[in-house]
Short mmCIF file of C-alpha atoms in Angstrom, two decimals:
data_model
loop_
_atom_site.label_atom_id
_atom_site.label_comp_id
_atom_site.label_asym_id
_atom_site.label_seq_id
_atom_site.Cartn_x
_atom_site.Cartn_y
_atom_site.Cartn_z
CA UNK A 1 -12.54 5.68 -6.04
CA UNK A 2 -10.97 6.40 -9.39
CA UNK A 3 -7.09 5.41 -8.21
CA UNK A 4 -8.60 2.09 -7.40
CA UNK A 5 -9.60 1.05 -10.59
CA UNK A 6 -12.91 1.52 -10.10
CA UNK A 7 -15.72 3.69 -11.85
CA UNK A 8 -18.76 3.09 -11.15
CA UNK A 9 -20.96 1.92 -7.30
CA UNK A 10 -24.38 0.70 -7.00
CA UNK A 11 -24.91 1.29 -3.53
CA UNK A 12 -28.52 -0.97 -2.11
CA UNK A 13 -30.05 -0.68 1.19
CA UNK A 14 -30.58 -3.85 3.16
CA UNK A 15 -32.10 -3.09 6.34
CA UNK A 16 -32.43 0.12 7.96
CA UNK A 17 -33.38 0.76 11.79
CA UNK A 18 -32.70 2.26 14.52
CA UNK A 19 -30.20 -0.29 16.24
CA UNK A 20 -29.03 -2.31 12.52
CA UNK A 21 -27.81 -0.65 9.33
CA UNK A 22 -27.42 -3.24 6.09
CA UNK A 23 -25.93 -2.57 2.76
CA UNK A 24 -24.66 -3.87 -0.54
CA UNK A 25 -22.22 -1.66 -2.68
CA UNK A 26 -21.85 -2.92 -5.56
CA UNK A 27 -18.53 -2.27 -7.47
CA UNK A 28 -17.35 -2.38 -10.64
CA UNK A 29 -13.40 -1.46 -11.82
CA UNK A 30 -12.25 0.48 -15.27
CA UNK A 31 -12.07 -2.03 -17.69
CA UNK A 32 -15.08 -3.45 -17.05
CA UNK A 33 -17.30 -0.18 -18.01
CA UNK A 34 -19.66 1.76 -16.06
CA UNK A 35 -22.98 0.03 -14.80
CA UNK A 36 -25.42 -1.10 -17.00
CA UNK A 37 -28.96 -1.09 -16.53
CA UNK A 38 -29.29 -4.48 -16.65
CA UNK A 39 -27.27 -4.88 -14.05
CA UNK A 40 -29.11 -2.62 -11.20
CA UNK A 41 -32.01 -4.56 -12.06
CA UNK A 42 -30.82 -7.32 -11.81
CA UNK A 43 -29.75 -6.29 -8.14
CA UNK A 44 -33.50 -4.90 -7.95
CA UNK A 45 -34.36 -8.49 -8.28
CA UNK A 46 -31.81 -9.80 -5.77
CA UNK A 47 -32.13 -7.27 -3.26
CA UNK A 48 -35.21 -9.25 -1.30
CA UNK A 49 -33.93 -12.27 -1.09
CA UNK A 50 -30.66 -10.70 -0.38
CA UNK A 51 -32.66 -8.91 3.19
CA UNK A 52 -34.56 -11.98 4.11
CA UNK A 53 -30.99 -13.72 4.45
CA UNK A 54 -29.73 -10.40 6.53
CA UNK A 55 -33.49 -10.26 8.27
CA UNK A 56 -32.91 -13.71 9.10
CA UNK A 57 -28.89 -14.17 10.37
CA UNK A 58 -30.02 -10.73 12.32
CA UNK A 59 -33.06 -13.04 14.32
CA UNK A 60 -30.57 -15.39 14.73
CA UNK A 61 -28.34 -13.22 16.51
CA UNK A 62 -31.71 -12.32 19.00
CA UNK A 63 -31.47 -15.58 20.12
CA UNK A 64 -28.48 -16.11 21.14
CA UNK A 65 -28.83 -12.94 22.82
CA UNK A 66 -31.74 -14.74 24.29
CA UNK A 67 -30.18 -17.83 25.04
CA UNK A 68 -26.95 -16.59 26.38
CA UNK A 69 -29.40 -14.27 28.60
CA UNK A 70 -31.26 -16.83 30.09
CA UNK A 71 -28.80 -19.57 30.40
CA UNK A 72 -27.07 -15.94 32.78
CA UNK A 73 -30.08 -15.39 34.57
CA UNK A 74 -30.90 -19.49 35.77
CA UNK A 75 -27.02 -19.93 36.36
CA UNK A 76 -27.76 -16.81 39.17
CA UNK A 77 -29.79 -19.19 41.39
CA UNK A 78 -29.09 -20.95 44.23
CA UNK A 79 -31.40 -23.89 43.72
CA UNK A 80 -30.84 -25.78 40.73
CA UNK A 81 -32.89 -25.66 37.86
CA UNK A 82 -33.15 -28.87 35.20
CA UNK A 83 -34.48 -29.01 32.01
CA UNK A 84 -36.48 -32.11 30.96
CA UNK A 85 -38.23 -33.59 27.24
CA UNK A 86 -40.27 -35.59 27.61
CA UNK A 87 -38.01 -38.54 28.29
CA UNK A 88 -36.41 -37.18 30.98
CA UNK A 89 -33.54 -36.26 29.28
CA UNK A 90 -31.73 -33.39 31.04
CA UNK A 91 -31.66 -30.79 27.90
CA UNK A 92 -30.24 -27.67 30.04
CA UNK A 93 -28.53 -27.68 33.22
CA UNK A 94 -28.10 -24.66 36.02
CA UNK A 95 -24.58 -24.43 37.66
CA UNK A 96 -26.09 -25.21 40.64
CA UNK A 97 -27.88 -28.09 38.96
CA UNK A 98 -23.96 -29.19 37.27
CA UNK A 99 -22.36 -28.90 40.81
CA UNK A 100 -25.56 -31.59 42.13
CA UNK A 101 -25.14 -33.79 39.67
CA UNK A 102 -21.93 -33.99 39.83
CA UNK A 103 -21.28 -34.13 43.81
CA UNK A 104 -25.01 -35.04 45.24
CA UNK A 105 -25.86 -39.23 45.33
CA UNK A 106 -29.97 -38.53 45.61
CA UNK A 107 -28.89 -37.31 41.98
CA UNK A 108 -27.45 -38.22 38.57
CA UNK A 109 -27.16 -39.34 35.22
CA UNK A 110 -27.46 -42.04 33.19
CA UNK A 111 -27.05 -41.79 29.70
CA UNK A 112 -28.00 -38.13 30.09
CA UNK A 113 -31.72 -38.71 31.92
CA UNK A 114 -31.82 -37.17 34.56
CA UNK A 115 -32.71 -39.76 37.35
CA UNK A 116 -33.16 -39.78 41.46
CA UNK A 117 -31.15 -42.89 43.33
CA UNK A 118 -33.97 -44.05 45.23
CA UNK A 119 -35.68 -46.09 43.84
CA UNK A 120 -38.81 -45.40 45.15
CA UNK A 121 -38.03 -40.91 44.04
CA UNK A 122 -37.28 -41.72 40.92
CA UNK A 123 -40.75 -43.88 40.26
CA UNK A 124 -41.99 -40.69 41.03
CA UNK A 125 -39.79 -38.13 39.25
CA UNK A 126 -39.81 -39.94 36.36
CA UNK A 127 -43.93 -40.16 36.98
CA UNK A 128 -44.35 -36.01 36.84
CA UNK A 129 -41.80 -35.95 34.14
CA UNK A 130 -44.11 -37.29 31.94
CA UNK A 131 -47.17 -35.61 33.92
CA UNK A 132 -45.48 -32.77 32.93
CA UNK A 133 -45.13 -33.99 29.07
CA UNK A 134 -48.88 -35.09 28.74
CA UNK A 135 -51.51 -33.72 30.92
CA UNK A 136 -49.93 -31.11 32.69
CA UNK A 137 -53.76 -30.65 34.82
CA UNK A 138 -52.59 -33.75 36.15
CA UNK A 139 -49.59 -32.04 38.07
CA UNK A 140 -51.06 -28.30 38.26
CA UNK A 141 -49.33 -24.80 37.06
CA UNK A 142 -47.96 -25.45 40.62
CA UNK A 143 -45.74 -28.67 40.26
CA UNK A 144 -45.88 -31.23 43.08
CA UNK A 145 -42.61 -31.90 45.24
CA UNK A 146 -41.08 -34.95 45.80
CA UNK A 147 -38.27 -36.47 48.05
CA UNK A 148 -34.79 -37.80 47.33
CA UNK A 149 -34.10 -39.18 49.66
CA UNK A 150 -34.92 -42.00 52.02
CA UNK A 151 -33.38 -40.81 55.05
CA UNK A 152 -31.44 -37.62 55.44
CA UNK A 153 -30.15 -35.15 58.30
CA UNK A 154 -31.41 -32.41 55.58
CA UNK A 155 -33.60 -33.96 53.67
CA UNK A 156 -33.26 -33.04 49.68
CA UNK A 157 -36.26 -32.32 47.89
CA UNK A 158 -36.53 -31.73 44.05
CA UNK A 159 -40.29 -29.24 42.72
CA UNK A 160 -41.51 -30.24 39.00
CA UNK A 161 -42.78 -27.82 37.29
CA UNK A 162 -44.48 -28.83 33.91
CA UNK A 163 -43.34 -25.53 31.10
CA UNK A 164 -45.91 -24.91 27.94
CA UNK A 165 -45.05 -21.69 27.14
CA UNK A 166 -42.89 -19.04 28.80
CA UNK A 167 -39.61 -17.93 27.80
CA UNK A 168 -37.46 -19.84 29.03
CA UNK A 169 -38.51 -22.87 26.89
CA UNK A 170 -38.94 -20.29 23.86
CA UNK A 171 -35.92 -18.67 23.99
CA UNK A 172 -33.21 -21.14 25.53
CA UNK A 173 -34.71 -25.27 25.56
CA UNK A 174 -38.34 -24.95 22.87
CA UNK A 175 -38.20 -28.87 23.64
CA UNK A 176 -38.71 -28.62 27.28
CA UNK A 177 -41.40 -29.87 29.09
CA UNK A 178 -40.44 -29.71 32.14
CA UNK A 179 -38.79 -27.89 35.37
CA UNK A 180 -37.43 -29.43 37.95
CA UNK A 181 -35.25 -27.12 40.75
CA UNK A 182 -33.68 -28.82 43.08
CA UNK A 183 -32.22 -27.81 46.82
CA UNK A 184 -28.84 -26.48 46.12
CA UNK A 185 -26.84 -28.56 49.08
CA UNK A 186 -24.74 -26.03 50.55
CA UNK A 187 -27.57 -23.50 51.28
CA UNK A 188 -27.10 -23.77 55.26
CA UNK A 189 -23.78 -22.51 54.13
CA UNK A 190 -24.92 -19.89 52.41
CA UNK A 191 -27.68 -19.12 55.27
CA UNK A 192 -25.83 -19.35 57.57
CA UNK A 193 -22.86 -16.75 57.24
CA UNK A 194 -26.83 -14.63 56.37
CA UNK A 195 -26.94 -14.84 59.61
CA UNK A 196 -23.68 -15.02 61.73
CA UNK A 197 -23.48 -10.92 59.19
CA UNK A 198 -27.10 -9.88 59.95
CA UNK A 199 -27.37 -10.85 64.55
CA UNK A 200 -23.09 -10.57 63.85
CA UNK A 201 -22.43 -13.68 65.24
CA UNK A 202 -18.82 -14.99 66.87
CA UNK A 203 -17.00 -17.14 64.14
CA UNK A 204 -17.80 -19.39 67.05
CA UNK A 205 -21.09 -19.48 66.82
CA UNK A 206 -21.38 -19.04 62.71
CA UNK A 207 -19.82 -22.84 62.61
CA UNK A 208 -22.11 -23.47 65.49
CA UNK A 209 -24.65 -21.93 63.06
CA UNK A 210 -23.25 -23.42 60.10
CA UNK A 211 -24.01 -27.20 61.64
CA UNK A 212 -27.36 -26.30 63.20
CA UNK A 213 -28.57 -26.13 59.72
CA UNK A 214 -26.83 -29.40 58.24
CA UNK A 215 -29.47 -30.87 60.66
CA UNK A 216 -26.78 -31.86 63.31
CA UNK A 217 -27.12 -33.11 66.54
CA UNK A 218 -25.73 -30.76 70.65
CA UNK A 219 -23.83 -33.65 70.91
CA UNK A 220 -22.70 -34.17 66.34
CA UNK A 221 -22.21 -30.59 66.05
CA UNK A 222 -19.82 -31.18 70.08
CA UNK A 223 -17.74 -33.57 68.11
CA UNK A 224 -17.82 -32.26 64.53
CA UNK A 225 -15.93 -29.20 65.76
CA UNK A 226 -13.99 -30.75 69.01
CA UNK A 227 -15.29 -29.03 71.28
CA UNK A 228 -17.87 -29.22 75.04
CA UNK A 229 -21.03 -29.91 74.34
CA UNK A 230 -21.26 -27.48 76.99
CA UNK A 231 -19.72 -25.35 75.16
CA UNK A 232 -21.79 -26.46 72.21
CA UNK A 233 -25.17 -24.93 74.15
CA UNK A 234 -23.66 -22.10 75.21
CA UNK A 235 -23.16 -21.22 71.73
CA UNK A 236 -26.26 -21.69 70.40
CA UNK A 237 -28.34 -19.86 73.01
CA UNK A 238 -26.49 -16.65 71.69
CA UNK A 239 -27.18 -17.67 68.37
CA UNK A 240 -31.28 -18.42 69.45
CA UNK A 241 -31.04 -14.69 71.71
CA UNK A 242 -29.76 -13.32 68.88
CA UNK A 243 -32.15 -14.43 66.13
CA UNK A 244 -35.12 -14.25 68.72
CA UNK A 245 -35.96 -17.64 68.30
CA UNK A 246 -36.66 -20.49 70.06
CA UNK A 247 -36.27 -23.84 68.67
CA UNK A 248 -33.68 -25.10 65.72
CA UNK A 249 -36.46 -25.66 63.39
CA UNK A 250 -36.93 -21.99 63.77
CA UNK A 251 -33.88 -20.93 63.87
CA UNK A 252 -33.28 -23.09 60.24
CA UNK A 253 -37.06 -21.75 58.84
CA UNK A 254 -34.88 -17.62 59.81
CA UNK A 255 -32.15 -18.88 57.58
CA UNK A 256 -34.18 -20.61 54.56
CA UNK A 257 -35.99 -16.58 54.61
CA UNK A 258 -32.66 -14.96 54.84
CA UNK A 259 -30.94 -16.55 51.74
CA UNK A 260 -30.58 -14.73 48.97
CA UNK A 261 -31.99 -16.81 46.08
CA UNK A 262 -29.34 -15.92 43.37
CA UNK A 263 -25.56 -16.35 44.08
CA UNK A 264 -23.10 -13.51 44.21
CA UNK A 265 -20.46 -13.63 42.72
CA UNK A 266 -19.75 -17.57 40.62
CA UNK A 267 -18.46 -21.27 42.72
CA UNK A 268 -16.38 -21.15 39.61
CA UNK A 269 -14.09 -18.31 39.93
CA UNK A 270 -10.95 -18.94 40.64
#
């Protein structure tokens, strides 16, 4: 080190683990002379404080990684997931929930607070969130379901669960008291595609299946697809024969069972 004008060096080991290593290196130039005993002792006095600072920084980095991993896990879910505090303020929303908040008329955000557009549903939703925060025994560990839509071919439900602990609350949002799971509005499309692949639907059958899963009648399906009602009946007969069901409600239940809970790829990709 002499070519650099350094005459003396002191190494202090701060943290050493199988996954992490940190040290402090102090160097003195020729004109300042070698390290004195007093300077070495001063360094030793600083070590506990430096080690604490490095440890805290390392823990914070790990917490950020854990938080990002937890958020990514929630983003993979098809259903919308919203975490709120005791006042119903949205603390975190996964991608599906963001899409629902942006496009779904049944729910929304008012001043950062989660609301249902239906007055009755909103009253029940806010009550459930308060129960989750104040007395989880009244809401139960299994939570409560709330119908968000008054009238709709395909009703939309919110399932409110209390959050008194666990990794999601600890790592992602420590102040969260409730997790609200909301049906993803595009589930019927995913279900139709899944069943079409599994049971080898024709393209026309897939389009009819998509309409059935959206809750449309045969007449509405015919009008929507621009085909005759008898043609729709033929497709429905073939769909039921391939899947082994006998009614539209059974077909919708089969689609719900076949739809994977996580998204493969992201709808936000371009």
